Every structure is written in structure tokens, then in C-alpha cells.
PDB file of C-alpha atoms and ligand atoms in Angstrom:
ATOM      1  CA  MET M   1       0.000   0.000   0.000  1.00 64.00           C
ATOM      2  CA  SER M   2       1.406   3.412  -0.938  1.00 86.00           C
ATOM      3  CA  ARG M   3       2.208   5.795   1.872  1.00 95.00           C
ATOM      4  CA  VAL M   4       1.188   9.425   1.986  1.00 98.00           C
ATOM      5  CA  ALA M   5       2.767  12.340   3.856  1.00 98.00           C
ATOM      6  CA  TYR M   6       1.466  15.793   4.678  1.00 98.00           C
ATOM      7  CA  VAL M   7       3.915  18.549   3.709  1.00 98.00           C
ATOM      8  CA  ASN M   8       3.042  22.216   4.215  1.00 97.00           C
ATOM      9  CA  GLY M   9      -0.620  21.983   3.341  1.00 97.00           C
ATOM     10  CA  THR M  10      -0.612  19.140   0.815  1.00 98.00           C
ATOM     11  CA  TYR M  11      -0.880  15.360   0.972  1.00 98.00           C
ATOM     12  CA  VAL M  12       1.794  13.887  -1.290  1.00 98.00           C
ATOM     13  CA  PRO M  13       3.096  10.393  -2.067  1.00 98.00           C
ATOM     14  CA  HIS M  14       5.700   9.495   0.543  1.00 97.00           C
ATOM     15  CA  GLY M  15       8.422   9.093  -2.070  1.00 96.00           C
ATOM     16  CA  GLN M  16       7.940  12.668  -3.239  1.00 96.00           C
ATOM     17  CA  ALA M  17       7.525  14.230   0.199  1.00 98.00           C
ATOM     18  CA  VAL M  18      10.351  16.791   0.431  1.00 97.00           C
ATOM     19  CA  VAL M  19      11.211  20.062   2.160  1.00 97.00           C
ATOM     20  CA  HIS M  20      13.451  22.860   0.875  1.00 98.00           C
ATOM     21  CA  VAL M  21      17.281  22.624   1.177  1.00 98.00           C
ATOM     22  CA  GLU M  22      17.172  25.766   3.301  1.00 98.00           C
ATOM     23  CA  ASP M  23      14.541  24.501   5.708  1.00 98.00           C
ATOM     24  CA  ARG M  24      15.857  25.411   9.158  1.00 98.00           C
ATOM     25  CA  GLY M  25      14.976  21.987  10.455  1.00 98.00           C
ATOM     26  CA  PHE M  26      17.344  20.461   7.900  1.00 98.00           C
ATOM     27  CA  GLN M  27      20.117  23.023   8.407  1.00 98.00           C
ATOM     28  CA  PHE M  28      20.007  23.801  12.136  1.00 98.00           C
ATOM     29  CA  ALA M  29      17.690  21.224  13.749  1.00 98.00           C
ATOM     30  CA  ASP M  30      15.630  24.370  14.410  1.00 98.00           C
ATOM     31  CA  GLY M  31      12.340  22.617  15.010  1.00 98.00           C
ATOM     32  CA  VAL M  32      10.260  20.441  17.295  1.00 98.00           C
ATOM     33  CA  TYR M  33       8.300  17.241  16.938  1.00 98.00           C
ATOM     34  CA  GLU M  34       5.727  14.993  18.538  1.00 98.00           C
ATOM     35  CA  VAL M  35       4.903  11.320  18.177  1.00 98.00           C
ATOM     36  CA  TRP M  36       1.534   9.817  19.005  1.00 97.00           C
ATOM     37  CA  SER M  37       1.048   6.099  19.127  1.00 95.00           C
ATOM     38  CA  VAL M  38      -1.893   4.781  17.189  1.00 95.00           C
ATOM     39  CA  PHE M  39      -3.423   1.892  19.071  1.00 91.00           C
ATOM     40  CA  ASP M  40      -6.437   0.092  17.626  1.00 88.00           C
ATOM     41  CA  GLY M  41      -6.950   3.096  15.356  1.00 89.00           C
ATOM     42  CA  LYS M  42      -6.910   5.643  18.200  1.00 91.00           C
ATOM     43  CA  LEU M  43      -4.278   8.262  19.008  1.00 94.00           C
ATOM     44  CA  ALA M  44      -3.115   7.624  22.576  1.00 93.00           C
ATOM     45  CA  ASP M  45      -2.730  10.559  25.006  1.00 94.00           C
ATOM     46  CA  PHE M  46      -3.840  12.958  22.297  1.00 95.00           C
ATOM     47  CA  ASP M  47      -4.230  16.076  24.442  1.00 95.00           C
ATOM     48  CA  GLY M  48      -1.001  15.579  26.362  1.00 96.00           C
ATOM     49  CA  HIS M  49       1.099  15.533  23.192  1.00 97.00           C
ATOM     50  CA  MET M  50      -0.777  18.551  21.772  1.00 97.00           C
ATOM     51  CA  THR M  51      -0.142  20.544  24.928  1.00 97.00           C
ATOM     52  CA  ARG M  52       3.553  19.631  24.974  1.00 98.00           C
ATOM     53  CA  LEU M  53       3.848  20.608  21.292  1.00 98.00           C
ATOM     54  CA  ALA M  54       2.458  24.067  22.063  1.00 98.00           C
ATOM     55  CA  ARG M  55       4.918  24.410  24.957  1.00 98.00           C
ATOM     56  CA  SER M  56       7.920  23.331  22.846  1.00 98.00           C
ATOM     57  CA  LEU M  57       6.987  25.872  20.145  1.00 98.00           C
ATOM     58  CA  THR M  58       6.502  28.646  22.686  1.00 98.00           C
ATOM     59  CA  GLU M  59       9.821  27.920  24.412  1.00 98.00           C
ATOM     60  CA  LEU M  60      11.637  28.202  21.057  1.00 98.00           C
ATOM     61  CA  ARG M  61       9.521  31.164  19.862  1.00 98.00           C
ATOM     62  CA  ILE M  62       8.400  29.297  16.744  1.00 98.00           C
ATOM     63  CA  ALA M  63       4.964  30.483  15.584  1.00 93.00           C
ATOM     64  CA  ILE M  64       2.074  28.083  16.218  1.00 92.00           C
ATOM     65  CA  PRO M  65       1.496  27.057  12.583  1.00 92.00           C
ATOM     66  CA  MET M  66      -2.226  26.265  12.609  1.00 95.00           C
ATOM     67  CA  THR M  67      -5.159  25.911  14.973  1.00 96.00           C
ATOM     68  CA  ARG M  68      -5.399  22.893  17.184  1.00 95.00           C
ATOM     69  CA  ASP M  69      -8.551  21.757  15.347  1.00 96.00           C
ATOM     70  CA  ALA M  70      -6.865  22.043  11.955  1.00 97.00           C
ATOM     71  CA  LEU M  71      -3.834  20.139  13.202  1.00 97.00           C
ATOM     72  CA  THR M  72      -6.053  17.445  14.695  1.00 97.00           C
ATOM     73  CA  ARG M  73      -7.743  17.025  11.315  1.00 97.00           C
ATOM     74  CA  VAL M  74      -4.379  16.666   9.549  1.00 98.00           C
ATOM     75  CA  LEU M  75      -3.102  14.095  12.062  1.00 98.00           C
ATOM     76  CA  LYS M  76      -6.260  11.993  11.763  1.00 97.00           C
ATOM     77  CA  GLU M  77      -6.347  12.320   7.992  1.00 98.00           C
ATOM     78  CA  THR M  78      -2.708  11.222   7.685  1.00 98.00           C
ATOM     79  CA  VAL M  79      -3.465   8.184   9.854  1.00 97.00           C
ATOM     80  CA  ARG M  80      -6.538   7.436   7.722  1.00 97.00           C
ATOM     81  CA  ARG M  81      -4.795   7.824   4.361  1.00 97.00           C
ATOM     82  CA  ASN M  82      -2.005   5.494   5.486  1.00 98.00           C
ATOM     83  CA  ARG M  83      -4.514   2.984   6.910  1.00 97.00           C
ATOM     84  CA  VAL M  84      -2.670   2.791  10.227  1.00 97.00           C
ATOM     85  CA  ARG M  85      -4.455   0.767  12.932  1.00 94.00           C
ATOM     86  CA  ASN M  86      -1.384   0.193  15.053  1.00 94.00           C
ATOM     87  CA  GLY M  87       1.683   2.366  14.644  1.00 96.00           C
ATOM     88  CA  ILE M  88       2.714   5.965  15.047  1.00 97.00           C
ATOM     89  CA  VAL M  89       1.953   9.381  13.640  1.00 98.00           C
ATOM     90  CA  TYR M  90       4.841  11.855  13.535  1.00 98.00           C
ATOM     91  CA  LEU M  91       4.565  15.637  13.396  1.00 98.00           C
ATOM     92  CA  GLN M  92       7.427  18.064  12.864  1.00 98.00           C
ATOM     93  CA  VAL M  93       7.281  21.845  12.903  1.00 98.00           C
ATOM     94  CA  THR M  94      10.362  23.895  11.978  1.00 98.00           C
ATOM     95  CA  ARG M  95      11.085  27.620  11.904  1.00 98.00           C
ATOM     96  CA  GLY M  96      10.539  27.518   8.154  1.00 98.00           C
ATOM     97  CA  THR M  97      12.636  28.075   5.067  1.00 98.00           C
ATOM     98  CA  ALA M  98      14.934  31.097   4.727  1.00 98.00           C
ATOM     99  CA  ARG M  99      18.464  32.004   3.552  1.00 98.00           C
ATOM    100  CA  ARG M 100      20.893  30.185   5.831  1.00 98.00           C
ATOM    101  CA  ASP M 101      21.716  32.553   8.664  1.00 98.00           C
ATOM    102  CA  HIS M 102      21.830  31.809  12.387  1.00 98.00           C
ATOM    103  CA  PRO M 103      19.408  34.499  13.674  1.00 98.00           C
ATOM    104  CA  PHE M 104      15.682  33.910  13.300  1.00 98.00           C
ATOM    105  CA  PRO M 105      14.384  34.404   9.732  1.00 98.00           C
ATOM    106  CA  PRO M 106      12.373  37.520   8.819  1.00 96.00           C
ATOM    107  CA  GLU M 107       9.129  38.064  10.699  1.00 95.00           C
ATOM    108  CA  GLY M 108       6.275  36.277   8.931  1.00 95.00           C
ATOM    109  CA  THR M 109       8.359  33.364   7.604  1.00 97.00           C
ATOM    110  CA  PRO M 110       5.854  30.508   7.838  1.00 97.00           C
ATOM    111  CA  PRO M 111       6.851  27.469   9.898  1.00 98.00           C
ATOM    112  CA  SER M 112       7.145  24.185   7.998  1.00 98.00           C
ATOM    113  CA  VAL M 113       4.741  21.444   9.029  1.00 98.00           C
ATOM    114  CA  ILE M 114       5.120  17.812   8.055  1.00 98.00           C
ATOM    115  CA  VAL M 115       3.167  14.760   9.199  1.00 98.00           C
ATOM    116  CA  THR M 116       3.882  11.104   8.476  1.00 98.00           C
ATOM    117  CA  ALA M 117       2.269   7.919   9.766  1.00 98.00           C
ATOM    118  CA  ARG M 118       3.355   4.332   9.640  1.00 97.00           C
ATOM    119  CA  SER M 119       2.122   0.957  10.782  1.00 97.00           C
ATOM    120  CA  MET M 120       4.062  -1.072  13.313  1.00 94.00           C
ATOM    121  CA  SER M 121       3.605  -4.720  14.137  1.00 91.00           C
ATOM    122  CA  ALA M 122       1.570  -5.040  17.332  1.00 87.00           C
ATOM    123  CA  VAL M 123       2.492  -8.732  17.360  1.00 89.00           C
ATOM    124  CA  LYS M 124       6.223  -8.008  17.379  1.00 91.00           C
ATOM    125  CA  ALA M 125       5.834  -5.384  20.120  1.00 91.00           C
ATOM    126  CA  GLU M 126       3.807  -7.820  22.241  1.00 93.00           C
ATOM    127  CA  ALA M 127       6.477 -10.515  21.805  1.00 95.00           C
ATOM    128  CA  GLN M 128       9.169  -8.060  22.945  1.00 96.00           C
ATOM    129  CA  ALA M 129       7.076  -6.992  25.921  1.00 97.00           C
ATOM    130  CA  ASP M 130       6.473 -10.655  26.863  1.00 97.00           C
ATOM    131  CA  ARG M 131      10.176 -11.466  26.905  1.00 98.00           C
ATOM    132  CA  GLY M 132      11.539  -8.110  28.001  1.00 98.00           C
ATOM    133  CA  VAL M 133      14.464  -6.342  26.348  1.00 98.00           C
ATOM    134  CA  ALA M 134      18.063  -5.378  27.085  1.00 98.00           C
ATOM    135  CA  VAL M 135      19.216  -1.889  28.074  1.00 98.00           C
ATOM    136  CA  ILE M 136      22.735  -0.437  28.108  1.00 98.00           C
ATOM    137  CA  THR M 137      23.938   2.784  29.725  1.00 98.00           C
ATOM    138  CA  GLN M 138      25.629   5.744  28.068  1.00 98.00           C
ATOM    139  CA  PRO M 139      26.931   9.082  29.374  1.00 98.00           C
ATOM    140  CA  ASP M 140      24.367  11.883  29.064  1.00 98.00           C
ATOM    141  CA  ILE M 141      26.098  14.406  26.795  1.00 98.00           C
ATOM    142  CA  ARG M 142      23.010  16.430  25.855  1.00 98.00           C
ATOM    143  CA  TRP M 143      22.284  20.154  26.139  1.00 98.00           C
ATOM    144  CA  GLY M 144      20.506  21.807  29.072  1.00 97.00           C
ATOM    145  CA  ARG M 145      16.988  22.013  27.612  1.00 98.00           C
ATOM    146  CA  CYS M 146      15.975  18.386  27.171  1.00 98.00           C
ATOM    147  CA  ASP M 147      12.493  19.398  28.372  1.00 98.00           C
ATOM    148  CA  ILE M 148      11.919  20.823  24.861  1.00 98.00           C
ATOM    149  CA  LYS M 149      11.169  18.165  22.265  1.00 98.00           C
ATOM    150  CA  THR M 150      13.513  19.429  19.562  1.00 98.00           C
ATOM    151  CA  VAL M 151      14.618  17.499  16.490  1.00 98.00           C
ATOM    152  CA  GLY M 152      18.248  17.970  17.604  1.00 98.00           C
ATOM    153  CA  LEU M 153      18.708  14.334  18.573  1.00 98.00           C
ATOM    154  CA  LEU M 154      22.340  13.538  17.767  1.00 98.00           C
ATOM    155  CA  PRO M 155      23.330  12.315  21.274  1.00 98.00           C
ATOM    156  CA  ASN M 156      20.152  10.234  21.358  1.00 98.00           C
ATOM    157  CA  ILE M 157      20.950   8.698  17.982  1.00 98.00           C
ATOM    158  CA  LEU M 158      24.518   7.827  18.981  1.00 98.00           C
ATOM    159  CA  ALA M 159      23.263   6.257  22.211  1.00 98.00           C
ATOM    160  CA  LYS M 160      20.564   4.245  20.416  1.00 98.00           C
ATOM    161  CA  GLN M 161      23.061   3.020  17.850  1.00 98.00           C
ATOM    162  CA  ALA M 162      25.449   1.948  20.640  1.00 98.00           C
ATOM    163  CA  ALA M 163      22.535  -0.025  22.098  1.00 98.00           C
ATOM    164  CA  ARG M 164      21.766  -1.700  18.771  1.00 98.00           C
ATOM    165  CA  GLU M 165      25.420  -2.625  18.262  1.00 98.00           C
ATOM    166  CA  ARG M 166      25.362  -4.352  21.638  1.00 98.00           C
ATOM    167  CA  GLY M 167      22.117  -6.179  20.929  1.00 97.00           C
ATOM    168  CA  ALA M 168      20.088  -3.920  23.219  1.00 98.00           C
ATOM    169  CA  TYR M 169      16.786  -2.166  22.576  1.00 98.00           C
ATOM    170  CA  GLU M 170      17.422   1.032  24.506  1.00 98.00           C
ATOM    171  CA  ALA M 171      20.222   3.112  26.045  1.00 98.00           C
ATOM    172  CA  TRP M 172      19.718   4.842  29.377  1.00 98.00           C
ATOM    173  CA  PHE M 173      21.582   8.120  29.814  1.00 98.00           C
ATOM    174  CA  VAL M 174      23.628   8.548  32.991  1.00 98.00           C
ATOM    175  CA  ASP M 175      24.671  11.911  34.480  1.00 97.00           C
ATOM    176  CA  ASP M 176      28.004  12.823  36.124  1.00 97.00           C
ATOM    177  CA  MET M 177      26.774  11.530  39.495  1.00 97.00           C
ATOM    178  CA  GLY M 178      26.028   8.054  38.121  1.00 97.00           C
ATOM    179  CA  LEU M 179      22.269   8.703  38.148  1.00 98.00           C
ATOM    180  CA  VAL M 180      20.032   7.618  35.281  1.00 98.00           C
ATOM    181  CA  THR M 181      18.414  10.605  33.577  1.00 98.00           C
ATOM    182  CA  GLU M 182      16.175   8.932  30.953  1.00 98.00           C
ATOM    183  CA  GLY M 183      16.363   6.707  27.896  1.00 98.00           C
ATOM    184  CA  SER M 184      17.495   7.860  24.464  1.00 98.00           C
ATOM    185  CA  SER M 185      13.820   7.988  23.451  1.00 98.00           C
ATOM    186  CA  THR M 186      12.030   6.840  26.604  1.00 98.00           C
ATOM    187  CA  ASN M 187      11.626   7.581  30.318  1.00 98.00           C
ATOM    188  CA  ALA M 188      13.307   5.153  32.731  1.00 98.00           C
ATOM    189  CA  TRP M 189      11.693   3.421  35.726  1.00 98.00           C
ATOM    190  CA  ILE M 190      12.596   0.756  38.276  1.00 98.00           C
ATOM    191  CA  VAL M 191      10.922  -1.101  41.105  1.00 98.00           C
ATOM    192  CA  ASP M 192      13.826  -0.823  43.532  1.00 98.00           C
ATOM    193  CA  GLU M 193      15.145  -3.522  45.853  1.00 97.00           C
ATOM    194  CA  HIS M 194      12.716  -2.287  48.548  1.00 97.00           C
ATOM    195  CA  GLY M 195       9.762  -2.643  46.182  1.00 97.00           C
ATOM    196  CA  ARG M 196       9.278   1.079  45.564  1.00 97.00           C
ATOM    197  CA  LEU M 197       8.485   2.336  42.088  1.00 98.00           C
ATOM    198  CA  ARG M 198      11.076   4.958  41.123  1.00 98.00           C
ATOM    199  CA  THR M 199      11.392   7.391  38.237  1.00 98.00           C
ATOM    200  CA  ARG M 200      13.352  10.600  37.999  1.00 98.00           C
ATOM    201  CA  ASP M 201      11.468  13.828  38.783  1.00 96.00           C
ATOM    202  CA  THR M 202      10.947  16.283  35.936  1.00 95.00           C
ATOM    203  CA  GLN M 203      12.819  19.143  37.638  1.00 92.00           C
ATOM    204  CA  ALA M 204      15.837  17.428  36.093  1.00 91.00           C
ATOM    205  CA  ASN M 205      16.996  17.966  32.517  1.00 96.00           C
ATOM    206  CA  ILE M 206      14.722  15.361  30.945  1.00 98.00           C
ATOM    207  CA  LEU M 207      11.702  15.253  28.680  1.00 98.00           C
ATOM    208  CA  ARG M 208       8.376  15.324  30.490  1.00 98.00           C
ATOM    209  CA  GLY M 209       7.122  12.142  28.898  1.00 98.00           C
ATOM    210  CA  ILE M 210       3.429  12.056  28.104  1.00 97.00           C
ATOM    211  CA  THR M 211       3.355   8.292  28.628  1.00 97.00           C
ATOM    212  CA  ARG M 212       5.217   8.865  31.914  1.00 98.00           C
ATOM    213  CA  ALA M 213       2.460  11.253  33.022  1.00 97.00           C
ATOM    214  CA  ALA M 214      -0.262   8.768  32.028  1.00 96.00           C
ATOM    215  CA  ILE M 215       1.516   6.020  33.980  1.00 97.00           C
ATOM    216  CA  LEU M 216       1.830   8.277  37.041  1.00 97.00           C
ATOM    217  CA  ALA M 217      -1.954   8.765  36.962  1.00 96.00           C
ATOM    218  CA  LEU M 218      -2.435   4.979  36.840  1.00 96.00           C
ATOM    219  CA  VAL M 219       0.070   4.547  39.678  1.00 97.00           C
ATOM    220  CA  GLU M 220      -1.993   6.899  41.806  1.00 97.00           C
ATOM    221  CA  GLN M 221      -5.242   5.204  40.835  1.00 95.00           C
ATOM    222  CA  GLU M 222      -3.828   1.785  41.753  1.00 96.00           C
ATOM    223  CA  LYS M 223      -2.242   3.139  44.962  1.00 97.00           C
ATOM    224  CA  ILE M 224       1.194   1.818  43.991  1.00 97.00           C
ATOM    225  CA  GLU M 225       3.937   3.194  46.231  1.00 96.00           C
ATOM    226  CA  LEU M 226       5.920   5.773  44.268  1.00 97.00           C
ATOM    227  CA  ASP M 227       9.202   7.524  44.944  1.00 97.00           C
ATOM    228  CA  GLU M 228       9.730  10.189  42.253  1.00 97.00           C
ATOM    229  CA  ARG M 229      13.474  10.471  42.699  1.00 96.00           C
ATOM    230  CA  PRO M 230      16.580   9.714  40.618  1.00 97.00           C
ATOM    231  CA  PHE M 231      18.160   6.282  40.867  1.00 98.00           C
ATOM    232  CA  SER M 232      21.720   5.199  40.168  1.00 98.00           C
ATOM    233  CA  VAL M 233      22.876   2.590  37.690  1.00 98.00           C
ATOM    234  CA  ASP M 234      23.843   0.392  40.667  1.00 98.00           C
ATOM    235  CA  GLU M 235      20.359   0.695  42.139  1.00 98.00           C
ATOM    236  CA  ALA M 236      18.895  -0.163  38.747  1.00 98.00           C
ATOM    237  CA  LYS M 237      21.048  -3.271  38.486  1.00 98.00           C
ATOM    238  CA  ARG M 238      19.885  -4.388  41.969  1.00 98.00           C
ATOM    239  CA  ALA M 239      16.225  -3.549  41.193  1.00 98.00           C
ATOM    240  CA  ARG M 240      13.414  -6.081  41.229  1.00 98.00           C
ATOM    241  CA  GLU M 241      12.043  -4.690  37.970  1.00 98.00           C
ATOM    242  CA  ALA M 242      12.994  -2.140  35.343  1.00 98.00           C
ATOM    243  CA  PHE M 243      11.043  -0.703  32.445  1.00 98.00           C
ATOM    244  CA  PHE M 244      10.766   2.336  30.220  1.00 98.00           C
ATOM    245  CA  THR M 245       7.892   4.304  28.735  1.00 98.00           C
ATOM    246  CA  ALA M 246       7.234   6.200  25.518  1.00 97.00           C
ATOM    247  CA  ALA M 247       4.622   6.630  22.839  1.00 95.00           C
ATOM    248  CA  GLY M 248       5.237   3.658  20.564  1.00 88.00           C
ATOM    249  CA  ALA M 249       6.892   1.483  23.223  1.00 93.00           C
ATOM    250  CA  PHE M 250       4.098   2.019  25.817  1.00 95.00           C
ATOM    251  CA  VAL M 251       5.524   0.229  28.888  1.00 97.00           C
ATOM    252  CA  MET M 252       8.499  -1.919  27.857  1.00 98.00           C
ATOM    253  CA  PRO M 253      10.125  -4.263  30.421  1.00 98.00           C
ATOM    254  CA  ALA M 254      13.937  -4.154  30.665  1.00 98.00           C
ATOM    255  CA  VAL M 255      15.336  -7.501  31.818  1.00 98.00           C
ATOM    256  CA  SER M 256      19.042  -6.663  31.682  1.00 98.00           C
ATOM    257  CA  ILE M 257      21.144  -3.527  32.150  1.00 98.00           C
ATOM    258  CA  ASP M 258      24.707  -3.562  30.779  1.00 98.00           C
ATOM    259  CA  GLY M 259      24.484  -7.364  30.808  1.00 98.00           C
ATOM    260  CA  THR M 260      23.333  -7.628  34.457  1.00 98.00           C
ATOM    261  CA  THR M 261      20.075  -9.557  34.778  1.00 98.00           C
ATOM    262  CA  ILE M 262      17.257  -7.645  36.491  1.00 98.00           C
ATOM    263  CA  GLY M 263      15.179  -9.626  38.988  1.00 96.00           C
ATOM    264  CA  ASP M 264      14.639 -13.139  37.647  1.00 96.00           C
ATOM    265  CA  GLY M 265      15.231 -12.015  34.060  1.00 98.00           C
ATOM    266  CA  THR M 266      11.566 -11.841  33.126  1.00 98.00           C
ATOM    267  CA  PRO M 267       9.125  -8.895  33.122  1.00 98.00           C
ATOM    268  CA  GLY M 268       7.955  -8.239  36.697  1.00 98.00           C
ATOM    269  CA  PRO M 269       4.399  -7.956  38.050  1.00 98.00           C
ATOM    270  CA  VAL M 270       4.289  -4.160  38.472  1.00 98.00           C
ATOM    271  CA  THR M 271       5.602  -3.636  34.937  1.00 98.00           C
ATOM    272  CA  ARG M 272       3.103  -6.088  33.449  1.00 98.00           C
ATOM    273  CA  LYS M 273       0.215  -4.571  35.370  1.00 98.00           C
ATOM    274  CA  LEU M 274       1.073  -1.037  34.252  1.00 98.00           C
ATOM    275  CA  ARG M 275       1.431  -2.137  30.634  1.00 97.00           C
ATOM    276  CA  THR M 276      -1.968  -3.833  30.686  1.00 96.00           C
ATOM    277  CA  LEU M 277      -3.676  -0.874  32.356  1.00 96.00           C
ATOM    278  CA  TYR M 278      -2.069   1.587  29.946  1.00 95.00           C
ATOM    279  CA  LEU M 279      -3.041  -0.409  26.848  1.00 93.00           C
ATOM    280  CA  ASP M 280      -6.628  -0.807  28.123  1.00 91.00           C
ATOM    281  CA  GLN M 281      -6.797   2.944  28.524  1.00 90.00           C
ATOM    282  CA  ALA M 282      -5.300   3.578  25.075  1.00 88.00           C
ATOM    283  CA  LYS M 283      -7.857   1.214  23.519  1.00 84.00           C
ATOM    284  CA  ARG M 284     -10.638   3.340  24.935  1.00 82.00           C
ATOM    285  CA  GLY M 285      -8.723   6.433  23.673  1.00 72.00           C
ATOM    286  CA  ALA M 286     -10.103   9.874  23.037  1.00 51.00           C
ATOM    287  CA  ILE M 287      -9.854  10.112  19.236  1.00 46.00           C
TER     288      ILE M 287
HETATM  289  N1  PMP P   1      12.555  10.871  26.669  1.00 61.13           N
HETATM  290  C1  PMP P   1      13.003  11.123  25.438  1.00 61.13           C
HETATM  291  C2  PMP P   1      14.389  11.645  25.267  1.00 61.13           C
HETATM  292  C3  PMP P   1      12.174  10.890  24.318  1.00 61.13           C
HETATM  293  O1  PMP P   1      12.621  11.147  23.077  1.00 61.13           O
HETATM  294  C4  PMP P   1      10.878  10.351  24.523  1.00 61.13           C
HETATM  295  C5  PMP P   1      10.009  10.021  23.350  1.00 61.13           C
HETATM  296  N2  PMP P   1       9.589  11.117  22.665  1.00 61.13           N
HETATM  297  C6  PMP P   1      10.456  10.109  25.823  1.00 61.13           C
HETATM  298  C7  PMP P   1      11.307  10.387  26.883  1.00 61.13           C
HETATM  299  C8  PMP P   1       9.085   9.574  26.098  1.00 61.13           C
HETATM  300  O2  PMP P   1       8.129  10.571  25.907  1.00 61.13           O
HETATM  301  P1  PMP P   1       6.627  10.239  25.483  1.00 61.13           P
HETATM  302  O3  PMP P   1       6.093   9.313  26.555  1.00 61.13           O
HETATM  303  O4  PMP P   1       5.963  11.560  25.519  1.00 61.13           O
HETATM  304  O5  PMP P   1       6.668   9.592  24.158  1.00 61.13           O
END
């Protein structure tokens, strides 16, 4: 089936979906993005991602390119045209196209907006979640505004590639104190050796994950004991359970960290419960 992308107001065949050579996203990574997971045809955590998008744009002083309703229509239409039932929809907004020059382009330069959607195998994801996956650690070498979801992802890409080359699914970033910050494209969690659920607080230089927020609401609903505090790599290796969250991965169990087996080497009960609850919620999703 042929794929379709939305590029600056038009739906075009994926193979012909291009932006200008002087798009500031291409030249400076001067742009932001969002990813929604599509689960059973519904966009999970729709509002949360929309709100974070608006915040990212505001923080970088990129103009909001279109109304929320118009953007919602484009996201849904891109999902529809690509016949995605399970997968992701990706949105990127950049500061537009202008002669290459570091300062902002002239007032009124329209932002570029692109949307793509693709199917992902729910069966494969379920198999990975059943077995659990491997995680490695990498030094966190990123800039000081990781709360903004910019397309400047070079450290994340290098970390993810290091993970792949070592047969792992994800890399967890570690700060100078030996504390885990977050994953290269996920938020990191453990159930520590005392049985307390731990994840780093968002005062730190990390992305405020929308899936993380949804899980925190479920944690409260289920009255699971939570300690929103950083944890070290050593604590993670001694943990009963480890997992990470993101749109697309949902709740993914980690069963080894840098080759050390976590718990009994299988996904733990808290992780499995949170995954099930989250997927049930996504199935009943808003749009
Ligand atoms: N941290 C980073 C660095 C990410 O790139 C992502 C995925 N966008 C996340 C965390 C998870 O965020 P979300 O749950 O909003 O997908």
C-alpha cells in the first residue's frame, strides 16, 4: 500500500515528500516534533502531546502554525490515508525556510509542518514486551533544555546506535553523578530492591514524557507506592524490575542492564500490570 505524507498543506506520495534545502529543520535542527502512538486506530494521550507541542513551540519562539482543530484534522487524515491501525503518527514543525543565517528568519516566515504515519507490528511489540528487552547505559552528553522536544537528537541517535550494536533495545543516559536521567527515546523506571516504584522527577533535565504522566496517573489510581526520585545505575542493576515508557513502546520491560540480569530475568508484576492498564486505557482512547 502506498504511503502518503502531509507537507506544508498538501498530501503527497511518501516518495515525493520533500522540504526545501534551506529549511531550518534540515540546516540547524531548528524545530520540534511529537509522536503519538496509534493503538487500535486511536491516538493515545492525544491532548497531552498537543499541549507539549504548544509548549515546545513557545519555548523556542516558533509560531504556532495552525489551529489545534486544523492540526487534529491533519493528524487523523494522515493516519486514515495510510490505513494505520497500530503504529505511530509523527509531526514536525520547523522555523521555516529562509536564507541560511543563524538568527531567526524575517518576521512572517511561515513554519514548515510535516506529518507522516506508519504501521508497526503489534504482534512483534507484544512478543518483545512478553520477553523483556536489554538496556545499556551511556553518558548523558546532551544540552541543558531536554524538556523541549527538539529534532536535535544527535546524542540520542549515537546512544541508540550503541545499544543496537550491543544487541540492546534502549540506552539509558547517565549523568556525572552516576544517576540515570532517561532513555534515548524513553523515560526510565525501576521497582527498587525495597519494592518502591522509582522514576526521575521532571525538575531534572529530561523530557516530560506524556506516557510517563499517564503512567503516574495509573500509579496513583492503583495506589502503587511511588518515589519520584533519581536512581543510580547500581540501584537499577539491583532492582526487582525495570522498564521504560514512551509513545510507541508504551511500557516496555527491561530484563538486563549492561548485561546484568534484572530480577529473575523476566518482566515483573508491576511492569506487566502497568502495561496492561495503559493499553486498556489507550484502547478506549479519546480520538
Ligand atoms: N525521553 C526522550 C528523550 C524521548 O525522546 C521520549 C520520546 N519522545 C520520551 C522520553 C518519552 O516521551 P513520550 O512518553 O511523551 O513519548
